[in-house]
Tab-separated table of C-alpha atoms and ligand atoms in Angstrom:
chain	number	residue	atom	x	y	z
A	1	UNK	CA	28.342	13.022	-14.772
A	2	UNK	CA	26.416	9.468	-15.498
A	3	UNK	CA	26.351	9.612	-19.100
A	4	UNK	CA	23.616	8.249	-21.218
A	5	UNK	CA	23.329	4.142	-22.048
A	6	UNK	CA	22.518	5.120	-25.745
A	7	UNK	CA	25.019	7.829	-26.558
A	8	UNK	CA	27.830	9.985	-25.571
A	9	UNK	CA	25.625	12.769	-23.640
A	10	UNK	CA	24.646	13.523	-19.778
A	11	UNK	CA	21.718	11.188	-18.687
A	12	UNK	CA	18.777	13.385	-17.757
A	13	UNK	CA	16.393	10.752	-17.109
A	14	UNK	CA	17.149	7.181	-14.806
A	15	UNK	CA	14.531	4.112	-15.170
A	16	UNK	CA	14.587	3.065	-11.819
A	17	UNK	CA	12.983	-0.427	-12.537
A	18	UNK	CA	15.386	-1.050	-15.474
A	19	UNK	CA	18.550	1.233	-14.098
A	20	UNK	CA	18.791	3.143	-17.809
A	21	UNK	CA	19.918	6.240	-17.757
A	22	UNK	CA	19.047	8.320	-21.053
A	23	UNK	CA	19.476	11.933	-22.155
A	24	UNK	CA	16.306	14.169	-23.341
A	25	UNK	CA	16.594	13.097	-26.801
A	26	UNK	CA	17.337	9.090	-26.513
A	27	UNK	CA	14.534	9.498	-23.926
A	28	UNK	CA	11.922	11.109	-26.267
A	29	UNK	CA	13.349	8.488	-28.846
A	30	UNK	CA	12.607	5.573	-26.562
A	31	UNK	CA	8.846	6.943	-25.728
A	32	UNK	CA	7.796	7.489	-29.320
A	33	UNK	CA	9.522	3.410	-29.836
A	34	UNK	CA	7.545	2.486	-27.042
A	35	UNK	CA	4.111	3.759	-27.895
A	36	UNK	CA	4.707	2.928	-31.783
A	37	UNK	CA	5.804	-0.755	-30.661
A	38	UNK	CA	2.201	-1.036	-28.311
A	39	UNK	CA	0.122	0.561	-31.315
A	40	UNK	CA	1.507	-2.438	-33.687
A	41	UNK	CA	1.644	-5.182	-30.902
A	42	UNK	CA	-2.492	-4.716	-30.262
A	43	UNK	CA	-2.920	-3.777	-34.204
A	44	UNK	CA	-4.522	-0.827	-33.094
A	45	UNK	CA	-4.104	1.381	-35.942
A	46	UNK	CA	-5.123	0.005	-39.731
A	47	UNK	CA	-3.565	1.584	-43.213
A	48	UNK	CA	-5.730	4.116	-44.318
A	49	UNK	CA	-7.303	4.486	-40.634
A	50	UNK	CA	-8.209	8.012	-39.417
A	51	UNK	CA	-7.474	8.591	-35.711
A	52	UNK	CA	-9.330	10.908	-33.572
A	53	UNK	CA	-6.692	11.683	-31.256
A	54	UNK	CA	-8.985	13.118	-27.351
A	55	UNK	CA	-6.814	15.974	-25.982
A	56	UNK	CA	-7.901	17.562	-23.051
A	57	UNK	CA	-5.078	20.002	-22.643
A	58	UNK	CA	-3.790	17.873	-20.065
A	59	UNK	CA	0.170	16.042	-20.591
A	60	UNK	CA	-0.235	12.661	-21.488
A	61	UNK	CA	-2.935	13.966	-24.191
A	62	UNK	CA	-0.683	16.623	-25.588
A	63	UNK	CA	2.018	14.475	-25.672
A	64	UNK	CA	0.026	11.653	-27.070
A	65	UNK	CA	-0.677	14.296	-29.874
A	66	UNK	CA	2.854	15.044	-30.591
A	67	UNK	CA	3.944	11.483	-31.423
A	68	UNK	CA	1.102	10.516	-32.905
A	69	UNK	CA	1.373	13.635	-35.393
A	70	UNK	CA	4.870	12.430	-36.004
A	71	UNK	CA	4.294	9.084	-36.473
A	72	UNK	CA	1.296	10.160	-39.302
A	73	UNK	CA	3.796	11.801	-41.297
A	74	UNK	CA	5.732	8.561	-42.145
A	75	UNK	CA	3.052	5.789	-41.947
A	76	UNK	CA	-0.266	5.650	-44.025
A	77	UNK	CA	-3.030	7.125	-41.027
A	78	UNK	CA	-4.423	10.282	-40.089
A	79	UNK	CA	-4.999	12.408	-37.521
A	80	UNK	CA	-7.662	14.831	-36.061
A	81	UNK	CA	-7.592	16.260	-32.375
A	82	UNK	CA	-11.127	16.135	-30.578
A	83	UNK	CA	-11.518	17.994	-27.160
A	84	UNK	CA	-14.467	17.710	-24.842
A	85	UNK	CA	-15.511	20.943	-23.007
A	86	UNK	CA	-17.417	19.703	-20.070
A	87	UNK	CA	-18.614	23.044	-19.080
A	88	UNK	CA	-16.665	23.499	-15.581
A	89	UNK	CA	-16.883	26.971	-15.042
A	90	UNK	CA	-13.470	28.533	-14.262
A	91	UNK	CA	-11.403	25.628	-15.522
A	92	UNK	CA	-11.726	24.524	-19.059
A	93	UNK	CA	-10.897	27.589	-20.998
A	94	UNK	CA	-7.417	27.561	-20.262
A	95	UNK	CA	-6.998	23.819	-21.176
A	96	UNK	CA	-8.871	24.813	-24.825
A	97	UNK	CA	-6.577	28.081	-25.418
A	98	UNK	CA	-3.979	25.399	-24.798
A	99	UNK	CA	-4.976	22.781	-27.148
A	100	UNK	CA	-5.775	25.290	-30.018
A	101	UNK	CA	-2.752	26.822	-30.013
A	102	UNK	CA	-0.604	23.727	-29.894
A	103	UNK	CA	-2.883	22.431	-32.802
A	104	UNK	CA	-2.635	25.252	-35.009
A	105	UNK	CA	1.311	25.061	-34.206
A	106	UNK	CA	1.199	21.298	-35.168
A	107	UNK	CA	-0.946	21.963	-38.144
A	108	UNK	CA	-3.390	19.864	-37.259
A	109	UNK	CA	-7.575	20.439	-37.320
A	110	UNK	CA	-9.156	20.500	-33.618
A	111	UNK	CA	-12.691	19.802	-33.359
A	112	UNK	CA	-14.755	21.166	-29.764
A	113	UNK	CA	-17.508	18.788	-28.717
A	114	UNK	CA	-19.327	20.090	-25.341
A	115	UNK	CA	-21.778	18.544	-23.011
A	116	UNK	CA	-24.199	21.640	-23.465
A	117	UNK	CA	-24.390	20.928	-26.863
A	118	UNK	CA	-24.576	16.985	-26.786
A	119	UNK	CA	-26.634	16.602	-23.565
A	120	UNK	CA	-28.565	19.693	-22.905
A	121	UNK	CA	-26.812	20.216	-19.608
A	122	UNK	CA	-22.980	21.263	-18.940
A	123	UNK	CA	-21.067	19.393	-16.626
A	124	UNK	CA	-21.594	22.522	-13.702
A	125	UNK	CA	-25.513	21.890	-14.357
A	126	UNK	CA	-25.722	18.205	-13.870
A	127	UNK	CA	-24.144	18.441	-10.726
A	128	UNK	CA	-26.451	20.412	-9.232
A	129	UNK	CA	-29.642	18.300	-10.969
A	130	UNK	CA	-28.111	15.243	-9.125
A	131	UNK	CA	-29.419	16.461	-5.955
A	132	UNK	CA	-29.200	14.240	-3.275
A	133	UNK	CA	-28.229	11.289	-5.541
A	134	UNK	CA	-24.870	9.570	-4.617
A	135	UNK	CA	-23.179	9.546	-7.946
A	136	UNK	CA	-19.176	11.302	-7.519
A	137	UNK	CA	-18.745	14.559	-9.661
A	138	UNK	CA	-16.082	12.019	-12.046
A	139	UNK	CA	-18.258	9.157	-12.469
A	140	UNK	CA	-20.703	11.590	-14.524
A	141	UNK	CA	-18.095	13.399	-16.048
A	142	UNK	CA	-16.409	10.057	-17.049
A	143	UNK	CA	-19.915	8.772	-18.336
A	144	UNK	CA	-20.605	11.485	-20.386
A	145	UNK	CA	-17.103	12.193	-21.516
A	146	UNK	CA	-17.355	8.534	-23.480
A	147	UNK	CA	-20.477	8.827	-24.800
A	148	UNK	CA	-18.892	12.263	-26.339
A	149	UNK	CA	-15.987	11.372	-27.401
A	150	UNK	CA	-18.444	8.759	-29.300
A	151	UNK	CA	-20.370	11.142	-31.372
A	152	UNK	CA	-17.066	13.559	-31.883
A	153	UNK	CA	-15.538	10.305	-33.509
A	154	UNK	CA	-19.094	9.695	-35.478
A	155	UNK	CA	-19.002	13.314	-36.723
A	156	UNK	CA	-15.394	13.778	-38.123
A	157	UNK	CA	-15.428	10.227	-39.632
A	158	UNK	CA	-12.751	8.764	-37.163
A	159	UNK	CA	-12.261	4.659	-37.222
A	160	UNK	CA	-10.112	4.919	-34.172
A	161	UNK	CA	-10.409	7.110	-30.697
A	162	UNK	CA	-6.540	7.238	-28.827
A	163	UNK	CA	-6.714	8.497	-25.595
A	164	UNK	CA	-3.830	9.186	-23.335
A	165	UNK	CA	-4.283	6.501	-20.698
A	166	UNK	CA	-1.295	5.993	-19.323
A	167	UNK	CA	-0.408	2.565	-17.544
A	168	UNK	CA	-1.178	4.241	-14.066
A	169	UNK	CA	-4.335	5.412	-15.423
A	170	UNK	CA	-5.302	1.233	-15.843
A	171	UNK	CA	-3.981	-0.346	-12.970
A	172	UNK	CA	-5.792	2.475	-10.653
A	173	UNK	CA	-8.797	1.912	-12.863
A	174	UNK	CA	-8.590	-1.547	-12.398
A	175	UNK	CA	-8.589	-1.317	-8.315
A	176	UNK	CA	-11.433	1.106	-8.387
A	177	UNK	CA	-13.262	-1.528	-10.325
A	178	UNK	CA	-12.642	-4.464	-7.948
A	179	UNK	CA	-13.438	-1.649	-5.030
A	180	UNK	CA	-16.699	-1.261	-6.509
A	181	UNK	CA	-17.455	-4.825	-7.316
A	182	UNK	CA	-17.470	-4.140	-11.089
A	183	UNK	CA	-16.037	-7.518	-11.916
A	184	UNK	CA	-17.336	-7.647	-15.385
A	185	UNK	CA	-14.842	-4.743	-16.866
A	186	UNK	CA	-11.740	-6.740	-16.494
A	187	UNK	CA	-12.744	-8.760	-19.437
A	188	UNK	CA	-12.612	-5.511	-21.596
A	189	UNK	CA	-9.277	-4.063	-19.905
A	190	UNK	CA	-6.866	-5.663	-22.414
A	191	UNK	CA	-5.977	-3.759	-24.966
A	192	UNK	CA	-6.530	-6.465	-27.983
A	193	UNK	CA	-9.820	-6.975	-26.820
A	194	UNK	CA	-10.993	-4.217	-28.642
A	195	UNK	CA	-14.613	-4.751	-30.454
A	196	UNK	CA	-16.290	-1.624	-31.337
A	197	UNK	CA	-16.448	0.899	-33.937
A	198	UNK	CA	-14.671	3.379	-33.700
A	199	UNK	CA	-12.384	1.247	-31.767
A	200	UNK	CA	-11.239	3.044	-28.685
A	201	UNK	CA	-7.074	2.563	-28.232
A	202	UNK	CA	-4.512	3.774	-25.331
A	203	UNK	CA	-0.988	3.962	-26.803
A	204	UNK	CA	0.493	5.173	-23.632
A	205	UNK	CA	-0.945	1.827	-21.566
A	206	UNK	CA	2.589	0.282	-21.401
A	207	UNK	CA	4.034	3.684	-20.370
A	208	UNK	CA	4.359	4.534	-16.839
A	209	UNK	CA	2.771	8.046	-15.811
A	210	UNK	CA	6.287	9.724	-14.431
A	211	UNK	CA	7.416	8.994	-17.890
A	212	UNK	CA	4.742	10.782	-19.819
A	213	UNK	CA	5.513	13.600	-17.716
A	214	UNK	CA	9.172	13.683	-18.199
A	215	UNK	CA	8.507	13.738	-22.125
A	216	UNK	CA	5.964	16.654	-21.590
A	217	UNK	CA	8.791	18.248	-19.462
A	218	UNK	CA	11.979	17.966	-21.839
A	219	UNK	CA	9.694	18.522	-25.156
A	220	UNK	CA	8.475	22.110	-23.700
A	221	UNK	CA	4.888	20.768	-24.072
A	222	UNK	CA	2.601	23.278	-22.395
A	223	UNK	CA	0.123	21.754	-20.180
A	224	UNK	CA	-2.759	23.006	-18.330
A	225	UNK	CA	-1.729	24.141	-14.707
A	226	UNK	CA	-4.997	24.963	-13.129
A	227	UNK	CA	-6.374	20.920	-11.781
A	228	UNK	CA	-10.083	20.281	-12.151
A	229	UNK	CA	-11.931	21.575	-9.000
A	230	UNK	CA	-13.522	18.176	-8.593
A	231	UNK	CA	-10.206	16.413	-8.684
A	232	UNK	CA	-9.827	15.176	-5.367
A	233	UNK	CA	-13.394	13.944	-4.912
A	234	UNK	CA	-13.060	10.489	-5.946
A	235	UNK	CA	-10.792	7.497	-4.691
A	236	UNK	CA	-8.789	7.844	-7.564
A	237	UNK	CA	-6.127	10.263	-6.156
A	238	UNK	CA	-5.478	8.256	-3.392
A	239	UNK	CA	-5.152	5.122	-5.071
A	240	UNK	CA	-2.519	7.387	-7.529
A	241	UNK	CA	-0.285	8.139	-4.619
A	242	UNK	CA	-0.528	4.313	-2.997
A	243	UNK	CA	0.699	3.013	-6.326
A	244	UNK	CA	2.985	6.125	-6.648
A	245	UNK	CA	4.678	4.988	-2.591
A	246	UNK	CA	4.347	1.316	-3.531
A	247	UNK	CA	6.664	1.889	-6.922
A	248	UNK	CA	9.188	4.178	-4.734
A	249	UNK	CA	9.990	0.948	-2.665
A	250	UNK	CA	9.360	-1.664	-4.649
A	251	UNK	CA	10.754	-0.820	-8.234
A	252	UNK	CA	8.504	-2.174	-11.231
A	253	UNK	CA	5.481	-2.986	-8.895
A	254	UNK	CA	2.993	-0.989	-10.974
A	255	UNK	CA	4.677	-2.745	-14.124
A	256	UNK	CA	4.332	-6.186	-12.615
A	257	UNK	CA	0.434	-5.413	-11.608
A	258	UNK	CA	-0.135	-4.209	-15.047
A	259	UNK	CA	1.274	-7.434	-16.550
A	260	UNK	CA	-1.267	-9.205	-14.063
A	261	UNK	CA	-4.433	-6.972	-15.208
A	262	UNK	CA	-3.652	-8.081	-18.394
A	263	UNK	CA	-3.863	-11.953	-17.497
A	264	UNK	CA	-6.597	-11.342	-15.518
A	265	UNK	CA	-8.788	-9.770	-18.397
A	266	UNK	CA	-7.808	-12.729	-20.844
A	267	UNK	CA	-8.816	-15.423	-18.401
A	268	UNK	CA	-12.100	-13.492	-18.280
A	269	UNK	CA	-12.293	-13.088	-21.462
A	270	UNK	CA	-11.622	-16.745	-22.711
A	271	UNK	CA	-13.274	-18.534	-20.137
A	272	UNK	CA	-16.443	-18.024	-21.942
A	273	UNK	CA	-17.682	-15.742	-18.557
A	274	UNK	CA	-20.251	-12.739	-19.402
A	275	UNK	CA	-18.078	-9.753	-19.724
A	276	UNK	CA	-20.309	-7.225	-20.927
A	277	UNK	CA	-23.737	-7.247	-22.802
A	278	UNK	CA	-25.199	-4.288	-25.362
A	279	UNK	CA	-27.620	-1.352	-23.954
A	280	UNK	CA	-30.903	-1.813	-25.007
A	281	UNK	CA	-31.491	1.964	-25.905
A	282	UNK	CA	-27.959	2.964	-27.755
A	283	UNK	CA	-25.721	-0.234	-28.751
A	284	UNK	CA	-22.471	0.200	-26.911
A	285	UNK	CA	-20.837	-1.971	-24.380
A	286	UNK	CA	-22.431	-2.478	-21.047
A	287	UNK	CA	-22.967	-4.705	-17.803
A	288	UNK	CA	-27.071	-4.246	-17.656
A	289	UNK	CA	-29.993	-3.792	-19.617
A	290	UNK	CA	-29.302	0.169	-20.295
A	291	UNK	CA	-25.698	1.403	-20.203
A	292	UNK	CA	-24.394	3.734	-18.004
A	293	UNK	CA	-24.253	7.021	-20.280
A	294	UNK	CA	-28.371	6.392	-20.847
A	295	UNK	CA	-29.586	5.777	-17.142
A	296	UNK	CA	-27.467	8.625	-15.930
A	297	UNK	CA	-28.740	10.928	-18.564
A	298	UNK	CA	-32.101	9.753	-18.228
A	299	UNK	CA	-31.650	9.735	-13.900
A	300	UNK	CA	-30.444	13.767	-14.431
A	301	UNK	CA	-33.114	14.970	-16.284
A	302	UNK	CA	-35.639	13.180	-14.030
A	303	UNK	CA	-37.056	10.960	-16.843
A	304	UNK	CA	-36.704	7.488	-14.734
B	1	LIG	FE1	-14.384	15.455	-15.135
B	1	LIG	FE2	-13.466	14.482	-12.783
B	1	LIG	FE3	-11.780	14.916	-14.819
B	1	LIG	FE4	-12.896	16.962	-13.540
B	1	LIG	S1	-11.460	15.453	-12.665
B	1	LIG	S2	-12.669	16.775	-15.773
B	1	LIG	S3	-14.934	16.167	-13.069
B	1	LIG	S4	-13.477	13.425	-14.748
B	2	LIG	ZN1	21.507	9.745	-25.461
């Protein structure tokens, strides 16, 4: 039996890049340390602050809903879970049963924003009014999906949005940027560099995915099992499993590209190089004249 590094009990759980071997509870302990350690590190939650926590029914936002529940009950914040129903047919229903029942078991309020009500047009309809237009099934989603978790944040009073990114989640971001040329983003990639309000924060970016599923997994956290039929239509799953093959051979590689992201996005930041301007029709963050929530909007319903 390889017993635990932090106590007396069977290790469940081996960091490969660090050789640690923990059992289920000095695991949990060291994932709640973690994310509470990046929250403080990037000052991403104030006294007083009221967090919007975006669970999609999914593991890393359930589980990013756990510890940040537990963490509200001994430091001076709140917390509200806000879930986005898309409108897939045949898929989101089971991730919302999910969500309100682990809410109402948590004790804590869930608000339901959906594209249908926010954009005239569920998810399943704007696919089929982009026609022939190139645009992938996620890249709308993901486009939409900000702007709502914008107004859900707007309407229950929330000065901070915490999604579940995980540190996965940025490095395959950041390749899909540089894949599609979209240079300017790297500047906003690091977490301090965080400018609007509600300020948007990822507690789980230091945390690698395996991880966040391992927590889900020992804590009993139910999590959707049905995958999003549009899933695989992006690059995004095969960049997942290059990083995933990389990381099996070459311990801490994800870690170490993470770490470089992060110097990347500073340099970009600091040397004074245009990193984003502000949409001419809404405010937020963009790379143009109109950001990319408005011209795919407008592009859908025809109005361009
Ligand atoms: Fe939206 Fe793509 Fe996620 Fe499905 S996989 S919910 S289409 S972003
Ligand atoms: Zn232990």
């Amino acid at each position: 039996m390889t017993k635990c590094d932090m106590c007396e009990k069977e290790a469940a759980y081996t960091r490969k890049y660090s050789g640690q071997g923990l059992c289920s509870g000095c695991f949990s302990n060291s994932i709640a340390r973690k994310t509470a350690k990046t929250i403080s590190k990037y000052n991403m939650i104030r006294s007083g602050d009221l967090v919007a926590v975006a669970v999609s029914g999914g593991k890393d936002s359930l589980a990013l809903l756990k510890i940040m529940h537990e963490m509200s009950a001994s430091h001076n914040f709140g917390i509200v879970a806000v879930t986005i129903d898309e409108g897939i047919q045949g898929y989101r229903d089971e991730a919302l049963g999910i969500v309100r029942e682990f809410c109402d078991n948590l004790g804590v309020k869930c608000m339901v924003y959906s594209y249908a009500d926010l954009f005239d047009m569920t998810l399943d309809e704007a696919l089929v009014l982009r026609g022939e237009e190139k645009m992938s099934s996620c890249s709308i989603c993901g486009t939409l999906r900000r702007r709502a978790l914008d107004v859900a944040a707007k309407d229950v009073g929330a000065d901070v949005v915490a999604t579940g990114h995980n540190l996965d989640d940025t490095i395959q971001t950041f390749l899909i940027n540089m894949l599609s040329g979209d240079t300017e983003r790297i500047g906003w990639m690091d977490p301090g560099a965080q400018t609007s309000h509600p300020s948007r924060i990822k507690p789980f970016c230091e945390i690698y995915e395996a991880e966040i599923v391992f927590y889900a997994f020992t804590n009993d956290i139910p999590f959707q099992s049905e995958p999003c039929p549009h899933m695989n239509e992006g690059i995004r799953t095969e960049i997942r499993e290059f990083f995933n093959s990389l990381e099996d051979r070459h311990s801490g590689a994800k870690n170490s590209l993470y770490q470089s992201v992060l110097k990347m996005s500073r340099i970009a930041r600091n040397s004074g190089q245009k990193v984003g301007t502000v949409c001419g029709r809404c405010g937020s963050k963009c790379t143009g004249e109109v950001c990319s929530v408005c011209s795919t909007v407008l592009r859908l319903k025809g109005q361009t």
